[in-house]
XYZ file of C-alpha atoms in Angstrom:
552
model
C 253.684 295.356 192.129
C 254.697 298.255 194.175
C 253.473 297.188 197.909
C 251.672 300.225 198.732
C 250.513 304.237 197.859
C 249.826 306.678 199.130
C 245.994 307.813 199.787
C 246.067 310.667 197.399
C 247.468 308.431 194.612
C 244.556 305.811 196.367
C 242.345 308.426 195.672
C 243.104 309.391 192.028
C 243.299 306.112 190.787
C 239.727 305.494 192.372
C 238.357 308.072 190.843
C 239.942 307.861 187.297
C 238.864 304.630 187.104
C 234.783 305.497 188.353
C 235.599 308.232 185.266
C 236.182 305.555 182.827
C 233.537 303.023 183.210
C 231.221 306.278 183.324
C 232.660 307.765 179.815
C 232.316 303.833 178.557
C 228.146 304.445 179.945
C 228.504 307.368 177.625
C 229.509 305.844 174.983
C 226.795 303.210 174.893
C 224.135 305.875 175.573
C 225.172 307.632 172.220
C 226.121 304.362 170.465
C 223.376 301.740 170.813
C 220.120 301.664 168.547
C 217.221 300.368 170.417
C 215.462 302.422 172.583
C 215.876 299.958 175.816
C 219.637 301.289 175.688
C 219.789 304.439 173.839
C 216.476 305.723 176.235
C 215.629 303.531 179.348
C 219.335 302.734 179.583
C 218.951 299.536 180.741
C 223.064 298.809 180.219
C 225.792 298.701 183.133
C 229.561 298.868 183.051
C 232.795 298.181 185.235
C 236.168 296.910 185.335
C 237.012 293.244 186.938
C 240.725 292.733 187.535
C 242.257 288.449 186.514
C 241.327 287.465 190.110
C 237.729 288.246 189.156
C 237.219 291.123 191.307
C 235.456 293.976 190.693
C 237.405 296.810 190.729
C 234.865 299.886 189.730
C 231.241 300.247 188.615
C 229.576 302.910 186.744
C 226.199 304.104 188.384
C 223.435 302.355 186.246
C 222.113 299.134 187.096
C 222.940 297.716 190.216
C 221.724 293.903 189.807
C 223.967 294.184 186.518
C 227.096 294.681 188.710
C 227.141 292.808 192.082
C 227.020 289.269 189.403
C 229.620 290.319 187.295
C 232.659 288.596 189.439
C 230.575 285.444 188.417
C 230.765 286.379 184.591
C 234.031 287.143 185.191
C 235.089 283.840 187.014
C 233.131 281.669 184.217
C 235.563 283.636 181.320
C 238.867 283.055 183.491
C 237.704 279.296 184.144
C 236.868 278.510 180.195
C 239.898 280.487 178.499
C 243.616 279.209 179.344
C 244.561 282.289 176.622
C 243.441 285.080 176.178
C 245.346 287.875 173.610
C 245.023 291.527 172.784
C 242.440 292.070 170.407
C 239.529 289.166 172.183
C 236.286 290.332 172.746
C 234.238 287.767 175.093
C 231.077 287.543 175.374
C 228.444 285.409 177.556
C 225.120 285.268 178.627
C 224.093 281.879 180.104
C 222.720 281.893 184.172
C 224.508 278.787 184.593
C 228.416 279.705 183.320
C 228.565 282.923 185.392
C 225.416 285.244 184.077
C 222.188 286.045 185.583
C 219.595 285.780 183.008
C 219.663 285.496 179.403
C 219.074 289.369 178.228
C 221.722 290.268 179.433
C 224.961 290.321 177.271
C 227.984 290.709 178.539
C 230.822 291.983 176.474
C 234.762 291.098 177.825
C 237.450 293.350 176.657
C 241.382 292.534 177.960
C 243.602 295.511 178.812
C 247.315 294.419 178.951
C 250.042 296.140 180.320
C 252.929 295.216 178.348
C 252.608 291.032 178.100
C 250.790 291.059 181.104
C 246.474 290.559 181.185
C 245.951 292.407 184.326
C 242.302 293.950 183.916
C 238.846 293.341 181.596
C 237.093 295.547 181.134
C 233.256 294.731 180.941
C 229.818 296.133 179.055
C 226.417 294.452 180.165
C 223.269 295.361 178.314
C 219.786 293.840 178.136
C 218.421 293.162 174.821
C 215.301 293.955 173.747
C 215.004 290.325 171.804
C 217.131 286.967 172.818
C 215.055 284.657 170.547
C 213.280 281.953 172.294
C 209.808 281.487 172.436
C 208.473 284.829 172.573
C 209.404 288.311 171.597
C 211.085 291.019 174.407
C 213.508 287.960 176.166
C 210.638 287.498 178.724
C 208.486 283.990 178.506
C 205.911 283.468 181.304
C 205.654 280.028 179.702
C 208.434 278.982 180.242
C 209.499 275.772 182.357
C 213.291 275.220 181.054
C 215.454 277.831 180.421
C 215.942 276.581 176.463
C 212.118 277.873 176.151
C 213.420 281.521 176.705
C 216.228 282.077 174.374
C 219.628 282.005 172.818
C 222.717 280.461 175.561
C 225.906 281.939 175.366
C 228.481 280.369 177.384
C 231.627 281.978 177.599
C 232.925 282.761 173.529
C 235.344 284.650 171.574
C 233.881 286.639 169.396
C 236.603 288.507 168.354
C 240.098 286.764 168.237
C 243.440 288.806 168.319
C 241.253 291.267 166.387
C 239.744 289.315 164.186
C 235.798 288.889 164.068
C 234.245 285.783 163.891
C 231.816 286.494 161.039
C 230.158 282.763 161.668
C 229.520 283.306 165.244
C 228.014 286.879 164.784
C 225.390 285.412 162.268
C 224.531 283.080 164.106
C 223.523 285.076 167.406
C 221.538 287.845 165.250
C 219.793 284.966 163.398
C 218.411 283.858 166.501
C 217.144 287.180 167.516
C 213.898 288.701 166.019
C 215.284 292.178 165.608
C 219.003 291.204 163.660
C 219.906 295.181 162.826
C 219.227 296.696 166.090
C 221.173 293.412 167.988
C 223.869 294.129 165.524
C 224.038 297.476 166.230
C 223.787 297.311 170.226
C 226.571 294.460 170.107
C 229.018 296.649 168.696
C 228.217 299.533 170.354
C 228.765 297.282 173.458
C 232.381 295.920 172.112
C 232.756 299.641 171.088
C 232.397 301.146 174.952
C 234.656 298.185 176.512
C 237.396 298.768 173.592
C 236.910 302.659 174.825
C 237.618 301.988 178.948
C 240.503 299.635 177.217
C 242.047 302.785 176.043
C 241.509 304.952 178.681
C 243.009 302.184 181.401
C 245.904 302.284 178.903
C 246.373 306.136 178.887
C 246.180 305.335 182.888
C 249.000 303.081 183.175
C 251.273 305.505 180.914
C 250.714 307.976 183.284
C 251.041 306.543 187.118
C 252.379 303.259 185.439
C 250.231 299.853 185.710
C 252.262 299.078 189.592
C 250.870 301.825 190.879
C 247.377 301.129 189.467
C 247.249 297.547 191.020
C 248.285 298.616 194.350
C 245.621 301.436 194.461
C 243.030 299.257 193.903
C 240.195 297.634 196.011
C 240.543 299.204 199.119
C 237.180 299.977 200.622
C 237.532 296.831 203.014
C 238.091 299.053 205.896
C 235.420 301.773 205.093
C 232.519 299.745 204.587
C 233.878 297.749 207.935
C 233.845 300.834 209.846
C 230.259 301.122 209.316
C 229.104 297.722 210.215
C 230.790 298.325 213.286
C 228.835 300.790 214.314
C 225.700 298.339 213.946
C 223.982 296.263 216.572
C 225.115 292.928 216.775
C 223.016 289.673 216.843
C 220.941 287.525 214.579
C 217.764 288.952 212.916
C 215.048 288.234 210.118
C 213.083 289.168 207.658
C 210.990 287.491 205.052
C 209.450 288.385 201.501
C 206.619 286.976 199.095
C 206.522 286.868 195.952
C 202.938 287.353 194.259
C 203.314 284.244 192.374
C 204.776 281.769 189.666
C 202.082 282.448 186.849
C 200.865 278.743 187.757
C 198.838 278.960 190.617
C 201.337 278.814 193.085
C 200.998 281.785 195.749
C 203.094 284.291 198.104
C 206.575 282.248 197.356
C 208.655 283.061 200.013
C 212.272 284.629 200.344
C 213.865 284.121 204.494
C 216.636 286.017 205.767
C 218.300 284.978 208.580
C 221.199 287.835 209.236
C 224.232 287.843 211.551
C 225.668 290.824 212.706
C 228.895 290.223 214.735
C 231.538 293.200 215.001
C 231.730 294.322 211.493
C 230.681 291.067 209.218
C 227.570 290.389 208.267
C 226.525 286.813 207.434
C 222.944 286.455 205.315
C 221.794 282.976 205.122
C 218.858 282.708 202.730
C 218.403 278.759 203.089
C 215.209 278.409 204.130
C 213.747 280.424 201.171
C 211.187 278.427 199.147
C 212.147 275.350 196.820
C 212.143 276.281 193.325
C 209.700 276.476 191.052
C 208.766 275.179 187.552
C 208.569 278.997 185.882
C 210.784 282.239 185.218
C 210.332 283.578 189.215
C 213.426 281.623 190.350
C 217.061 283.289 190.224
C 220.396 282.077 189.146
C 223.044 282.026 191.364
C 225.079 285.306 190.028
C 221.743 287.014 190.418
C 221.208 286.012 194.054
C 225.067 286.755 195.255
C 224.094 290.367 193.305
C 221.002 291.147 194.812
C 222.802 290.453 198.394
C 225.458 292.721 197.996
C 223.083 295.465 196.234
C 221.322 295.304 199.799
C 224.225 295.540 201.647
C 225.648 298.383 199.384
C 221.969 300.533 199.925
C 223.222 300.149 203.865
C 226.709 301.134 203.527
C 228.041 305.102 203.224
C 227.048 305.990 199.676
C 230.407 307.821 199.193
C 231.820 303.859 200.312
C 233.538 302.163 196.191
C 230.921 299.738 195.454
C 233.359 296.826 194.727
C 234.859 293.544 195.746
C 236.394 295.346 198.619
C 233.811 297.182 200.060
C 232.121 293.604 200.385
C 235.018 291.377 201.907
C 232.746 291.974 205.206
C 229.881 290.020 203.812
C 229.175 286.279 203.885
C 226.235 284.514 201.483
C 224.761 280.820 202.434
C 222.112 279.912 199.961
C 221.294 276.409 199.091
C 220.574 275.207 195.533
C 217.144 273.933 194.541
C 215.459 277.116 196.071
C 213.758 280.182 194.790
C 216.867 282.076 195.213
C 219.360 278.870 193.561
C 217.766 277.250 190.926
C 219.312 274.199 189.526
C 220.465 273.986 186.005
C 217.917 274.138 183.004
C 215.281 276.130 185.381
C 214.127 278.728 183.540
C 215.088 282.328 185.575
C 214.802 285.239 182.939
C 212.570 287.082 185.250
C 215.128 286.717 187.944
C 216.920 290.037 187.736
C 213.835 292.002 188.790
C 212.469 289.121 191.371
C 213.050 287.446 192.895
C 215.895 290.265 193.180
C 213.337 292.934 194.519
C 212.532 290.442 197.195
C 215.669 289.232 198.558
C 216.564 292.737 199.044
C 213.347 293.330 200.790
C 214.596 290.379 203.157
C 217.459 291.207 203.964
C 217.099 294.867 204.897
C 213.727 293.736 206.576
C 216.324 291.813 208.693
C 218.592 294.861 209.505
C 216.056 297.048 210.149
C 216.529 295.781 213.949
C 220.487 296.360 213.506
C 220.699 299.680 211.395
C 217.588 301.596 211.530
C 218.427 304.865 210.602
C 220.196 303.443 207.540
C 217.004 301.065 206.075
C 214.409 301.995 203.654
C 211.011 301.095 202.919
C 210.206 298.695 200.011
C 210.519 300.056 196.203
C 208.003 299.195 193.557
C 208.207 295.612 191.636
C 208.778 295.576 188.171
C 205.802 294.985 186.032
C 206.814 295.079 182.379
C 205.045 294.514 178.875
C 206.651 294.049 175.806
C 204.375 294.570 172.530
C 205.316 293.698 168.987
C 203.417 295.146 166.004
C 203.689 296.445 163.369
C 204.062 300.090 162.119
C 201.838 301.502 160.181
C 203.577 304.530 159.330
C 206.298 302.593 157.996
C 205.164 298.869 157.437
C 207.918 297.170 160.172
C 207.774 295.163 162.563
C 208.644 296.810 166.266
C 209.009 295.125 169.609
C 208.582 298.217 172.300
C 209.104 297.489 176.277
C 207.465 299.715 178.700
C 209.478 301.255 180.806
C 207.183 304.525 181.407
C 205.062 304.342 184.760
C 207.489 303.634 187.020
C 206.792 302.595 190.530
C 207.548 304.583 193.577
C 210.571 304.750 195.508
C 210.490 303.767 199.647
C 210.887 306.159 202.418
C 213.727 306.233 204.831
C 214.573 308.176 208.020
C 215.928 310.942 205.820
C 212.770 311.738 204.065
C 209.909 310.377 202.114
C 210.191 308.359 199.141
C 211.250 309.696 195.389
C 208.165 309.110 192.876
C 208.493 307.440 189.646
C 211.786 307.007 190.807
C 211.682 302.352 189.697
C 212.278 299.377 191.516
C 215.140 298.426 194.171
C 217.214 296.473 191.174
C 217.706 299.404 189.294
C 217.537 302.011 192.274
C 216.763 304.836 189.428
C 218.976 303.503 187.068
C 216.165 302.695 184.593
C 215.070 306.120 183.004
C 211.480 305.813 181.408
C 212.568 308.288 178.690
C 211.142 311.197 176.483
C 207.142 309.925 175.748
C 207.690 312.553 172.550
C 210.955 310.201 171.414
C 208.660 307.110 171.999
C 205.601 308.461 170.173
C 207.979 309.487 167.364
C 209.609 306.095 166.885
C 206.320 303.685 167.511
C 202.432 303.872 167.115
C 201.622 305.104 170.335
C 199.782 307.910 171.865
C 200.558 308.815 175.429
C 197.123 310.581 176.667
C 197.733 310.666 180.448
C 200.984 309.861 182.466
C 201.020 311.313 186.203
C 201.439 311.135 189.529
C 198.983 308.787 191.008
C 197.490 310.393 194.356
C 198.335 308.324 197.671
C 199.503 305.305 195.860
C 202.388 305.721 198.105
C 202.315 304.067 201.321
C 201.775 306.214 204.667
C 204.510 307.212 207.878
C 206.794 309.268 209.524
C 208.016 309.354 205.914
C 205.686 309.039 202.647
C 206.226 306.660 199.963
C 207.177 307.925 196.602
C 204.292 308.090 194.016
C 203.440 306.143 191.367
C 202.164 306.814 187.880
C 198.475 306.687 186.157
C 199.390 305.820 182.664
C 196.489 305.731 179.665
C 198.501 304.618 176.814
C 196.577 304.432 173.310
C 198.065 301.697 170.382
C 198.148 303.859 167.382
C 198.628 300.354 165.085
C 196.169 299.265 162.489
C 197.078 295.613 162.790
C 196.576 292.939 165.949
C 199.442 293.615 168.250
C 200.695 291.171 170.988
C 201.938 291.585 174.754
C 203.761 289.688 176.744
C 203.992 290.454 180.608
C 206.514 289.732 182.917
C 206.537 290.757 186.373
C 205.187 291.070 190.417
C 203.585 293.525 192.456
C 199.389 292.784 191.794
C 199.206 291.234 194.902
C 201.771 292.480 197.175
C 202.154 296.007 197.500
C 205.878 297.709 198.661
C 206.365 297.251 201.990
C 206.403 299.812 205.069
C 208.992 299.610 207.258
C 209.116 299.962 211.047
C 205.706 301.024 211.461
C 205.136 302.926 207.865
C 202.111 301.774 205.531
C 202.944 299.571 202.238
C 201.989 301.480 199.073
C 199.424 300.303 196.824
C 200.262 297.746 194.252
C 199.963 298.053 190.620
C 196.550 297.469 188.361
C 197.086 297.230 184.941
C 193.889 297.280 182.766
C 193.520 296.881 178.739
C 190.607 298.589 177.656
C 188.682 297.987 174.505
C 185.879 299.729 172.402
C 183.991 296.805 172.049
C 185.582 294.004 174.833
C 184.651 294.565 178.529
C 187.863 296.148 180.673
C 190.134 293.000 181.654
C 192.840 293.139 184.153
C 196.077 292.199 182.879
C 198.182 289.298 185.310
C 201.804 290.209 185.824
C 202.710 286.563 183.626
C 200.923 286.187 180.387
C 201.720 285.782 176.818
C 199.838 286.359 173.447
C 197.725 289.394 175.129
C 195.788 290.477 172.038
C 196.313 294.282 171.475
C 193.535 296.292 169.140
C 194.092 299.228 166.829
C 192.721 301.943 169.554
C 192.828 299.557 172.512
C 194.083 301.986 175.595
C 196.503 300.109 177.560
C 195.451 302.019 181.686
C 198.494 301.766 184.148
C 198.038 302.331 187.884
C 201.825 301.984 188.526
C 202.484 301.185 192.544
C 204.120 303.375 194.815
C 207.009 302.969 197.577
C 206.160 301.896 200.812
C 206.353 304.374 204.133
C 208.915 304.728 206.652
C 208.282 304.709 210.351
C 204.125 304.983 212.097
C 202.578 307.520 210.440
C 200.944 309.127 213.381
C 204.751 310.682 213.584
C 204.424 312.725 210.220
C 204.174 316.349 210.411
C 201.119 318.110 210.212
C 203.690 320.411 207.209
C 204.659 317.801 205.640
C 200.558 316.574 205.256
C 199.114 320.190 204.716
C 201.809 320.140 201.756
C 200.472 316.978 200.160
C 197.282 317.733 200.260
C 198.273 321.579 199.010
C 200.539 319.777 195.986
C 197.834 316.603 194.977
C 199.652 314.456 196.093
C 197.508 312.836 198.428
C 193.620 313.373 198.604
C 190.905 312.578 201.684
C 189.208 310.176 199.201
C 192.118 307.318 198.297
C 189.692 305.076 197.037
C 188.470 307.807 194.860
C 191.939 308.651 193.712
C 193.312 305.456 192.995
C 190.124 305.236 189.693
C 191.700 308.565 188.193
């Protein structure tokens, strides 16, 4: 390995490689066949090198990527060989992944006889078997109640497909054709940054590749430095655990010395008997996805740029959960929440550089069938997205998601989702001052009446946080409002749907009425301008009746 480059070869190698694991996103976005890929997106790619670190990301899903060192340690630590032509793949929270829906493809890339690089596709199916359909059960109280376990397999070997394994994972999955088809488009994207790493080494050779690598140590250090040192917290609640238990809680206790940062999440909460609790991949990724929102967004987002951070957790908590605890809901919270704690924390250390809270995740899977065409569909909702939290720079972006996915989750055309399932979008909007008030607004959130267009019972499943604990303001802002989901009915009275249910029956012209939450508000809002208000007002987006707005 040469011992060292220059920065502008530093440079091009960075960026060729943030190139290919964004023409690999591509790839899937054209490739895969259910909508939760091919529309909401809900994928993420990068390159690990054989020491497990990651080496580049593509800009999709954040909580994807800070756990994929883990994946990437659990493939090194099962396979003694590995040959051109393997495709990997694994799953399972407790060999390396962070909840069952997502899949995570492997793909080798040699140079010459030696394995120096994988490259990697995760992607969250829209069906994992288990109990219920969507890969969500709020039932759950082992993980073998919420699907299909992949440790670590080959699924290719040297080239050659394993026909047995492959019918065996779609058997287990109610949807076989479109988990076929998102599978290989999956194997198809990693095989693609394969090539292009390839073309890459032919042209600066693979010596010069290695040595250009990982090397934001110093820039992300630079800005830590500038922080103010001590020890600080900040805490965060979940809503519940679908079982009666109330406002679990998530501690941060963060150290700031020079320019590392310690976050010791300890004294979080024992774990729980239900889907709330996270894996250990998950919690290492939803540290560093804090830390990354604090750092210089031109900073690489890899193992580098996070040499500067330290994680103590302890297993048996909320964040930790020992093995067989079920943790599918994990990658959206308690995710959300341990970011919310940690940059609660350096909101004393880094204030210009915190945000306000983002909107939880409150999603609803429904499985039918179409009338138009006499199949049987599984659709997630990914429309109504919550609002996005204010910072120093500005108020909050609206519709914008949740702090897991920072954007990263698109909600998609509602003419593509009308055309493909029996639904009938008759309202989707801003939602007046859902967001919370400050120096700095909240983003908005989104009233959603959604009419089922099916002529059969449906079912929903829901999965998710946020009824009971709205997105929090920060130094001195306002929390938004939290979310209110209703189903309405001709002939039932409205009900309010909980954030962890299963079996929610679903009538032919039942209207499904979303009240989405919006981001909380950055600094006291006596500070905002009187502009910045008289625009609002001027654009609907707030009103001088909230109560009133928040029935539209």
């Amino acid at each position: 390995m040469s011992a060292s480059v220059d920065p502008i070869t530093r440079s091009v190698v960075q960026h060729r490689l943030s190139s290919i694991v964004a023409e690999m996103g591509e790839a899937m976005l054209r490739t895969s066949y259910s909508q939760i890929l091919n529309s909401s997106r809900d994928f993420s790619l990068a390159i690990c090198d054989v020491q497990s670190r990651l080496i580049a990301q593509a800009d999709h899903i954040p909580v994807h990527v800070g756990a994929l060192p883990w994946a990437a340690k659990a493939v090194e630590a099962r396979f003694s060989e590995v040959l051109s032509g393997d495709v990997i793949l694994m799953n399972d929270p407790y060999h390396g992944g962070s909840h069952l829906p997502d899949i995570t493809v492997f793909v080798p890339v040699f140079a010459g006889e030696r394995r120096l690089f994988w490259t990697i596709v995760r992607a969250h199916q829209s069906d994992i078997g288990g109990a219920t359909h969507g890969a969500y059960n709020p039932d759950a109280t082992e993980i073998w109640q919420e699907g299909l376990r992949i440790p670590p397999i080959k699924l290719f070997e040297a080239g050659r497909l394993r026909d047995d394994i492959l019918d065996m994972l779609a058997l287990n999955t109610r949807n076989a054709h479109d988990f076929r088809g998102d599978l290989f488009a999956m194997i198809g994207a990693a095989h693609l940054g394969e090539r292009r790493m390839q073309k890459l080494f032919a042209e600066l050779s693979a010596p010069v590749v290695e040595a250009a690598i990982d090397a934001a140590e110093a820039q992300a250090r630079q800005v830590v430095a500038t922080w103010q040192d001590g020890t600080f917290f900040g805490e965060a609640f979940l809503d519940d655990d679908g079982r009666g238990h109330q406002d679990i809680r998530i501690a941060a206790k963060v150290t700031k010395r020079g320019s590392d940062i310690e976050v010791d999440l300890t004294a979080s909460d024992p774990q729980v008997d239900s889907f709330v609790n996270s894996s250990h991949a998950n919690m290492h990724a939803a540290v560093a996805m804090a830390f990354f929102y604090l750092i210089d967004p031109d900073t690489p987002k890899n193992s580098g740029a996070l040499r500067p951070l330290k994680v103590e957790a302890k297993q048996g908590t909320i964040v930790w959960a020992d093995p067989g605890k079920p943790v599918t809901l994990c990658t959206s919270h308690p995710s959300n929440e341990i970011v919310e704690a940690v940059i609660k924390a350096l909101a004393a250390s880094c204030p210009d550089r915190v945000m306000a809270g983002w909107g939880r995740r409150f999603r609803i899977a429904i499985q039918g069938e179409d009338p138009r065409t006499g199949k049987t569909f599984i659709w997630h909702l990914f429309h109504a997205r919550p609002g996005g939290g204010a910072s120093a720079r500005g108020d909050g972006w609206s519709s914008i998601g949740e702090w897991h996915s920072v954007g990263g989750l698109k909600f998609g055309s509602i003419e593509v989702a009308e055309a493909r399932f029996p639904l009938h979008f008759r309202h989707h909007e801003f939602l007046p001052d859902s967001g919370g008030d400050g120096q700095y607004r909240g983003g908005l959130g989104v009233a959603l009446d959604l009419l089922f267009e099916t002529e059969k019972t449906a079912r929903g499943n829901t999965a998710g946080e946020g009824t009971r604990h709205g997105s929090c303001g920060m130094l001195g802002g306002e929390d938004g409002e939290p979310h209110h989901y209703q189903l309405l009915s001709a002939d039932r009275p409205p009900r309010d749907i909980r954030t962890k249910e299963t079996g929610i029956e679903i009538r032919s012209g039942d209207c499904l009425r979303i009240r989405s939450a919006g981001g909380g508000g950055y600094g006291p809002p006596h500070k905002r301008a009187v502009e910045a208000r008289e625009r609002d007002r001027r654009q609907g987006l707030v009103t001088d009746d909230a109560s009133k707005a928040r029935t539209l």
